[in-house]
Every structure is written in structure tokens, then in C-alpha cells.
Tab-separated table of C-alpha atoms and ligand atoms in Angstrom:
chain	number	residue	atom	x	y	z
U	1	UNK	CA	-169.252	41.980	42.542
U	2	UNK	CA	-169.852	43.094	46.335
U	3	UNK	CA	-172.313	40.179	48.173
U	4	UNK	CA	-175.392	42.165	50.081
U	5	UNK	CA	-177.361	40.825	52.351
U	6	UNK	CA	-180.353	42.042	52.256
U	7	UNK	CA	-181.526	44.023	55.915
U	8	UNK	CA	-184.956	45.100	54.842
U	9	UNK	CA	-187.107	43.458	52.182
U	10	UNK	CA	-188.806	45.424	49.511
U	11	UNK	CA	-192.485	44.429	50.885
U	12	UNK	CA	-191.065	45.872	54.454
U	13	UNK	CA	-190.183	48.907	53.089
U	14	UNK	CA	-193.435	49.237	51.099
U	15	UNK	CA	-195.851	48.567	53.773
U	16	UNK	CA	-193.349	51.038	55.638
U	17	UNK	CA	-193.608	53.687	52.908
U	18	UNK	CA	-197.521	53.104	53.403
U	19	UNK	CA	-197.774	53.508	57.382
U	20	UNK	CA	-196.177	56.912	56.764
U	21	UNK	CA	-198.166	58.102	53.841
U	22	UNK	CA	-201.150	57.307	56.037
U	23	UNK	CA	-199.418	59.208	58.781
U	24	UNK	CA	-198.473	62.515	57.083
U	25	UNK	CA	-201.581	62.666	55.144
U	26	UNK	CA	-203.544	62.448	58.662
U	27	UNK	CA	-201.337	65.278	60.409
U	28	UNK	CA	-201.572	67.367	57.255
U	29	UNK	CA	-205.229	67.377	56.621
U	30	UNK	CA	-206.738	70.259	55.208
U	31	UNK	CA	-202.974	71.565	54.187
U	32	UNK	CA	-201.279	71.591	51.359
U	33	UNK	CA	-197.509	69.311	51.331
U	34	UNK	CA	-194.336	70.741	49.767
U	35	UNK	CA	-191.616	67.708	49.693
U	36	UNK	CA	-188.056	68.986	49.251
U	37	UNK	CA	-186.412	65.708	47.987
U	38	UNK	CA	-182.369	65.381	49.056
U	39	UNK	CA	-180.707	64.636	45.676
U	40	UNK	CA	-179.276	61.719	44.806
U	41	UNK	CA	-180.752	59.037	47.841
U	42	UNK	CA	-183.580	60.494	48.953
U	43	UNK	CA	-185.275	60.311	45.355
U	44	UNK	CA	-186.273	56.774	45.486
U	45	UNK	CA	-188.075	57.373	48.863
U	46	UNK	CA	-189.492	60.642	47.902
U	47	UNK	CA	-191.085	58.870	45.027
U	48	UNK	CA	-192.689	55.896	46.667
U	49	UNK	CA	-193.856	58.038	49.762
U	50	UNK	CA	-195.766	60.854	47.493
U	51	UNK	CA	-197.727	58.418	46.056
U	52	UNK	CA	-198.655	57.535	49.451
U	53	UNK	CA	-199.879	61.135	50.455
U	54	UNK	CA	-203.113	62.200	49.687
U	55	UNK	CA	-203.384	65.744	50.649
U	56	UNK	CA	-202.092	67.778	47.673
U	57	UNK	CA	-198.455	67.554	46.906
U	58	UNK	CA	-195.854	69.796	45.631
U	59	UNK	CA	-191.948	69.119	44.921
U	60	UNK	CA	-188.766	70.354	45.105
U	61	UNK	CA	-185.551	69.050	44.473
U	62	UNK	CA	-181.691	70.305	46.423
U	63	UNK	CA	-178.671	68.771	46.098
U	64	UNK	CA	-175.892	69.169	49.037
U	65	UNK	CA	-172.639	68.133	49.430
U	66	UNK	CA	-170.093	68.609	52.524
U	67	UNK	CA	-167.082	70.074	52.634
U	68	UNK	CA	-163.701	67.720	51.862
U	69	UNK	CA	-163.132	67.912	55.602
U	70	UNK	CA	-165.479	65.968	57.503
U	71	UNK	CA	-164.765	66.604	60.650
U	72	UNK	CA	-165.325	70.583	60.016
U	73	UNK	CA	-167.192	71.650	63.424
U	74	UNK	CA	-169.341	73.807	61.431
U	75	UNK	CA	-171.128	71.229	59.629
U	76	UNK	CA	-171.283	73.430	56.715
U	77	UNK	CA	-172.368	71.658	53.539
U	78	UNK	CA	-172.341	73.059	49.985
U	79	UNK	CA	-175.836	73.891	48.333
U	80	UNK	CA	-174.754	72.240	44.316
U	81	UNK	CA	-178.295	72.328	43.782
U	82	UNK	CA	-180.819	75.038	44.976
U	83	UNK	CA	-184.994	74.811	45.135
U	84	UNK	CA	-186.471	76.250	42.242
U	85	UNK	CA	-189.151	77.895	44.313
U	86	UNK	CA	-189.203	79.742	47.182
U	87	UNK	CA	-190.564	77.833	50.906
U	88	UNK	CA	-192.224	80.946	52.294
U	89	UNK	CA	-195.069	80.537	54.038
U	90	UNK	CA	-195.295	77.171	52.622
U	91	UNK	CA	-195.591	73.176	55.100
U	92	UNK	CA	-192.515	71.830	53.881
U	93	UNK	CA	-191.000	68.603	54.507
U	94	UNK	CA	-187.783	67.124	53.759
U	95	UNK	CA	-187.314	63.974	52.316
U	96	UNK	CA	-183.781	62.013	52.876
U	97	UNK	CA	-182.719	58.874	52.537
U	98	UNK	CA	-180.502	58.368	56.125
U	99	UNK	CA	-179.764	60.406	58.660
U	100	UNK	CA	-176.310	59.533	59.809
U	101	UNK	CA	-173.925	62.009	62.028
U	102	UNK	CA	-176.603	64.317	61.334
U	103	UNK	CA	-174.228	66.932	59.824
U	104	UNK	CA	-175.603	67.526	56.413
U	105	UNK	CA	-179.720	67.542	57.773
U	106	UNK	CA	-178.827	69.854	60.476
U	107	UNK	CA	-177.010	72.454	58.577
U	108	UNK	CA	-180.068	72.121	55.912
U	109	UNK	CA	-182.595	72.610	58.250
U	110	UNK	CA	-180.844	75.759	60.017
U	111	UNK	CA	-180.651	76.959	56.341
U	112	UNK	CA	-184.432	76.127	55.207
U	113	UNK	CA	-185.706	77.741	58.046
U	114	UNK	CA	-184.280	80.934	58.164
U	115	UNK	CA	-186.557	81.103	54.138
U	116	UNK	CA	-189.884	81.000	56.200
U	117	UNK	CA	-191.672	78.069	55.772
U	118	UNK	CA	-194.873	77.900	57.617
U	119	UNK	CA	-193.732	74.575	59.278
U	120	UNK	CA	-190.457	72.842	58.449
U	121	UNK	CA	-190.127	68.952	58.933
U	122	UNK	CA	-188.064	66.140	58.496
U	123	UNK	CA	-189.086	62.364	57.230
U	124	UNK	CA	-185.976	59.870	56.707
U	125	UNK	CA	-186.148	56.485	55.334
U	126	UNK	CA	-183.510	55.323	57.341
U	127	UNK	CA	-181.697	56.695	60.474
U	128	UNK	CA	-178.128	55.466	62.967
U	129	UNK	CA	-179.383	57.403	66.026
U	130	UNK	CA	-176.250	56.204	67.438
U	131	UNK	CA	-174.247	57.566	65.134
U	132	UNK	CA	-175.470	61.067	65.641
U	133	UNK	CA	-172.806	64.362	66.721
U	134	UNK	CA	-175.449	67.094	65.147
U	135	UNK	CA	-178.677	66.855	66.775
U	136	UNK	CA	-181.474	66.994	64.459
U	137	UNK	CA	-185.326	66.425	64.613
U	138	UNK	CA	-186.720	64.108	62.939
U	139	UNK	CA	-190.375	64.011	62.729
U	140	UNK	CA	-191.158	60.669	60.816
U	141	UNK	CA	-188.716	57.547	60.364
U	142	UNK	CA	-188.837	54.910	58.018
U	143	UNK	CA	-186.714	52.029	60.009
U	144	UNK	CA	-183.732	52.959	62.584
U	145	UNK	CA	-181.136	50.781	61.199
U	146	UNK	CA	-177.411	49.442	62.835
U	147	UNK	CA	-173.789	51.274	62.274
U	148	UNK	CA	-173.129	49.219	59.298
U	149	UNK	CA	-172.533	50.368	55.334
U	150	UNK	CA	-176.115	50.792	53.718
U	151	UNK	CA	-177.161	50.201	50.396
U	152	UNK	CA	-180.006	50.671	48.158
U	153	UNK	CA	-183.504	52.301	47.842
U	154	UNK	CA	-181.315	55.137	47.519
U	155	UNK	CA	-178.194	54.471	49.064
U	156	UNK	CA	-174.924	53.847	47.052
U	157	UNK	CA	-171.178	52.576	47.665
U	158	UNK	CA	-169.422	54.903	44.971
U	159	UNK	CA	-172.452	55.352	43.369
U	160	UNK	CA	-173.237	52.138	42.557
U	161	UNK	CA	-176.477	50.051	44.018
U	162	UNK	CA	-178.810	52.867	44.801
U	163	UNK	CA	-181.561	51.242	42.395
U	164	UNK	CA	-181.371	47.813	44.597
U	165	UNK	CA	-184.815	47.637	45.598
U	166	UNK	CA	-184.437	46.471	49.307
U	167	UNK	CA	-182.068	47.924	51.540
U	168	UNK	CA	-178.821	45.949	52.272
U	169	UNK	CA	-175.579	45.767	53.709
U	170	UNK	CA	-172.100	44.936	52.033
U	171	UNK	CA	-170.382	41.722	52.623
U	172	UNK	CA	-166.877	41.998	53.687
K	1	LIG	P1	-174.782	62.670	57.799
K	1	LIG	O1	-173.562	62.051	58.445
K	1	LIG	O2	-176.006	62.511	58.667
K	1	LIG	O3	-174.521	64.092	57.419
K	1	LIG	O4	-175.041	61.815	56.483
K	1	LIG	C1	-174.771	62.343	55.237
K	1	LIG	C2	-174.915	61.381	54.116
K	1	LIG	O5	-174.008	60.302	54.267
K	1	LIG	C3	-176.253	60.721	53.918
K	1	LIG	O6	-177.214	61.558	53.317
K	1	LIG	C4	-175.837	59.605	52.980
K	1	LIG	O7	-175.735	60.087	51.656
K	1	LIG	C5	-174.460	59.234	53.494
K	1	LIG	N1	-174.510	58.004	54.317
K	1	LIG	C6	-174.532	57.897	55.658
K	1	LIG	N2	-174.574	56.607	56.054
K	1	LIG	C7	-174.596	55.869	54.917
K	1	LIG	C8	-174.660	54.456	54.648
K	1	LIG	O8	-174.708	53.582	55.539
K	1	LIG	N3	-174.666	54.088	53.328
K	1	LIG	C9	-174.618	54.993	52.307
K	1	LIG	N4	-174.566	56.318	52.519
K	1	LIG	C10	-174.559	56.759	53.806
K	2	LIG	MG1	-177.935	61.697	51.253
């Protein structure tokens, strides 16, 4: 078993997850939400936030991956899971679990755009802004969080820990 500290406590993130429901619900008045959930990690957070919204919400789920090489300058990622339903002329948000280099969320949003969505943003639980080599907007934040290893809510080490419910680093 891998010791985790734990980095942010469950209440944290929940009051968290609240302040932004309050947020989005606020800028989106009067509109109607589609959330495009990031499979596997950002399912967890997509969950707890939508309950949080209160203007009418829709959602979608995509899977990514990147290519073996990560250091490919293109930043391409593979789509293994496509939407269901088309964005056009919809307010669409992302939903993702951390924003890291900033690879995978910029290629995504390139992609998402060029479907025309109305408006196109991004909401991360979690994001390294010092990590980043892609720039990327990101329109609401959950917690910026250190260059360590991240687990839970979400985030796994080979899978494992992503139903931890507070977010946590590995022990070494
Ligand atoms: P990117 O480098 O911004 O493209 O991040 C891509 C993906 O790497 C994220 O969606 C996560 O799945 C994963 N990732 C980045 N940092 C961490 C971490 O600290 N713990 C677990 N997964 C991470
Ligand atoms: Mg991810």
C-alpha cells in the first residue's frame, strides 16, 4: 500500500465545488449548460459540480488519450471516445480533473471549437500552472495545486485511487 497524505480535505473540496456552482450558475443565467465531462478523472468532479448548477444542465461524455510519445510538438491526442451529440450552437463547458502541461486540454479545445459551440469554456478541479508548455484558458479553477503526483477525486496512479475522496499526494 502507497501512504497519501492528504493535500485537500473532502469538506475543502466541497465548499470548493459549491463556490463554483454558485459561480457558473450566476454567469450562465438565463442559458442553458452543456458539460462535456473528460473520461476517466474528470467524472467525479463533473458529478459533484452539476449538482451545484442550477441553470439547466445537459451532459456529455469524451474520452482522450495522447499519443505514446509525449513529447510530440503537436500535442495531438487520440479521441477513444467521441460526444454523442453534436456542440453546435450550444454553451459548452468542459469539465477535467487537472490541467497539467496543458497538452491534452489544448488540443481538445482547438478541436471542440472548430464544431461551433456558441461559447466554449473550460472548468478544472485542479491545475500546475507551472507546469504548463500548451497554453490554455481556463475559465474556472477548483484549487492550483504544487508539481507533485496527485491522487484522488478523480486522479489515479495506474488506475488505482481515483475514488479517494480528498485529493492527495503519494508518499515516497
Ligand atoms: P496535460 O499534461 O495537461 O495534458 O495532462 C494530461 C493528463 O495527465 C491529465 O488529464 C491527468 O489525467 C494526467 N495528470 C497530470 N498530472 C497528474 C497528477 O498529478 N496525477 C494524476 N494524473 C495527472
Ligand atoms: Mg485527465
Amino acid at each position: 500500500m502507497d501512504e497519501i497524505k492528504i493535500l485537500i480535505s473532502e469538506e475543502e473540496i466541497d465548499k470548493r465545488i459549491r463556490e463554483l456552482g454558485e459561480e457558473i450558475s450566476n454567469d450562465y443565467a438565463g442559458k442553458k449548460l452543456h458539460l462535456i465531462s473528460v473520461l476517466k478523472g474528470g467524472v467525479f468532479f463533473t458529478c459533484e459540480l452539476a449538482k451545484r448548477i442550477s441553470v439547466p444542465v445537459t451532459l456529455d461524455f469524451m474520452s482522450v488519450s495522447s499519443y505514446g510519445n509525449s513529447t510530440h510538438s503537436s500535442g495531438a491526442v487520440k479521441i477513444i471516445k467521441d460526444l454523442d451529440e453534436s456542440i453546435m450552437d450550444k454553451d459548452v463547458m468542459v469539465i477535467e480533473d487537472i490541467v497539467d502541461s496543458g497538452r491534452t486540454l489544448s488540443y481538445l479545445m482547438k478541436l471542440l471549437k472548430e464544431r461551433e459551440p456558441r461559447s466554449l469554456a473550460l472548468c478544472t478541479l485542479l491545475d500546475k500552472p507551472m507546469r504548463r508548455t500548451h497554453p490554455v484558458r481556463v475559465d474556472y479553477t477548483g484549487f492550483d495545486v504544487p508539481d507533485e503526483f496527485i491522487v484522488g477525486y478523480g486522479l489515479d496512479y495506474a488506475q488505482k485511487y481515483r475514488n479517494l475522496p480528498f485529493i492527495g499526494v503519494i508518499e515516497s
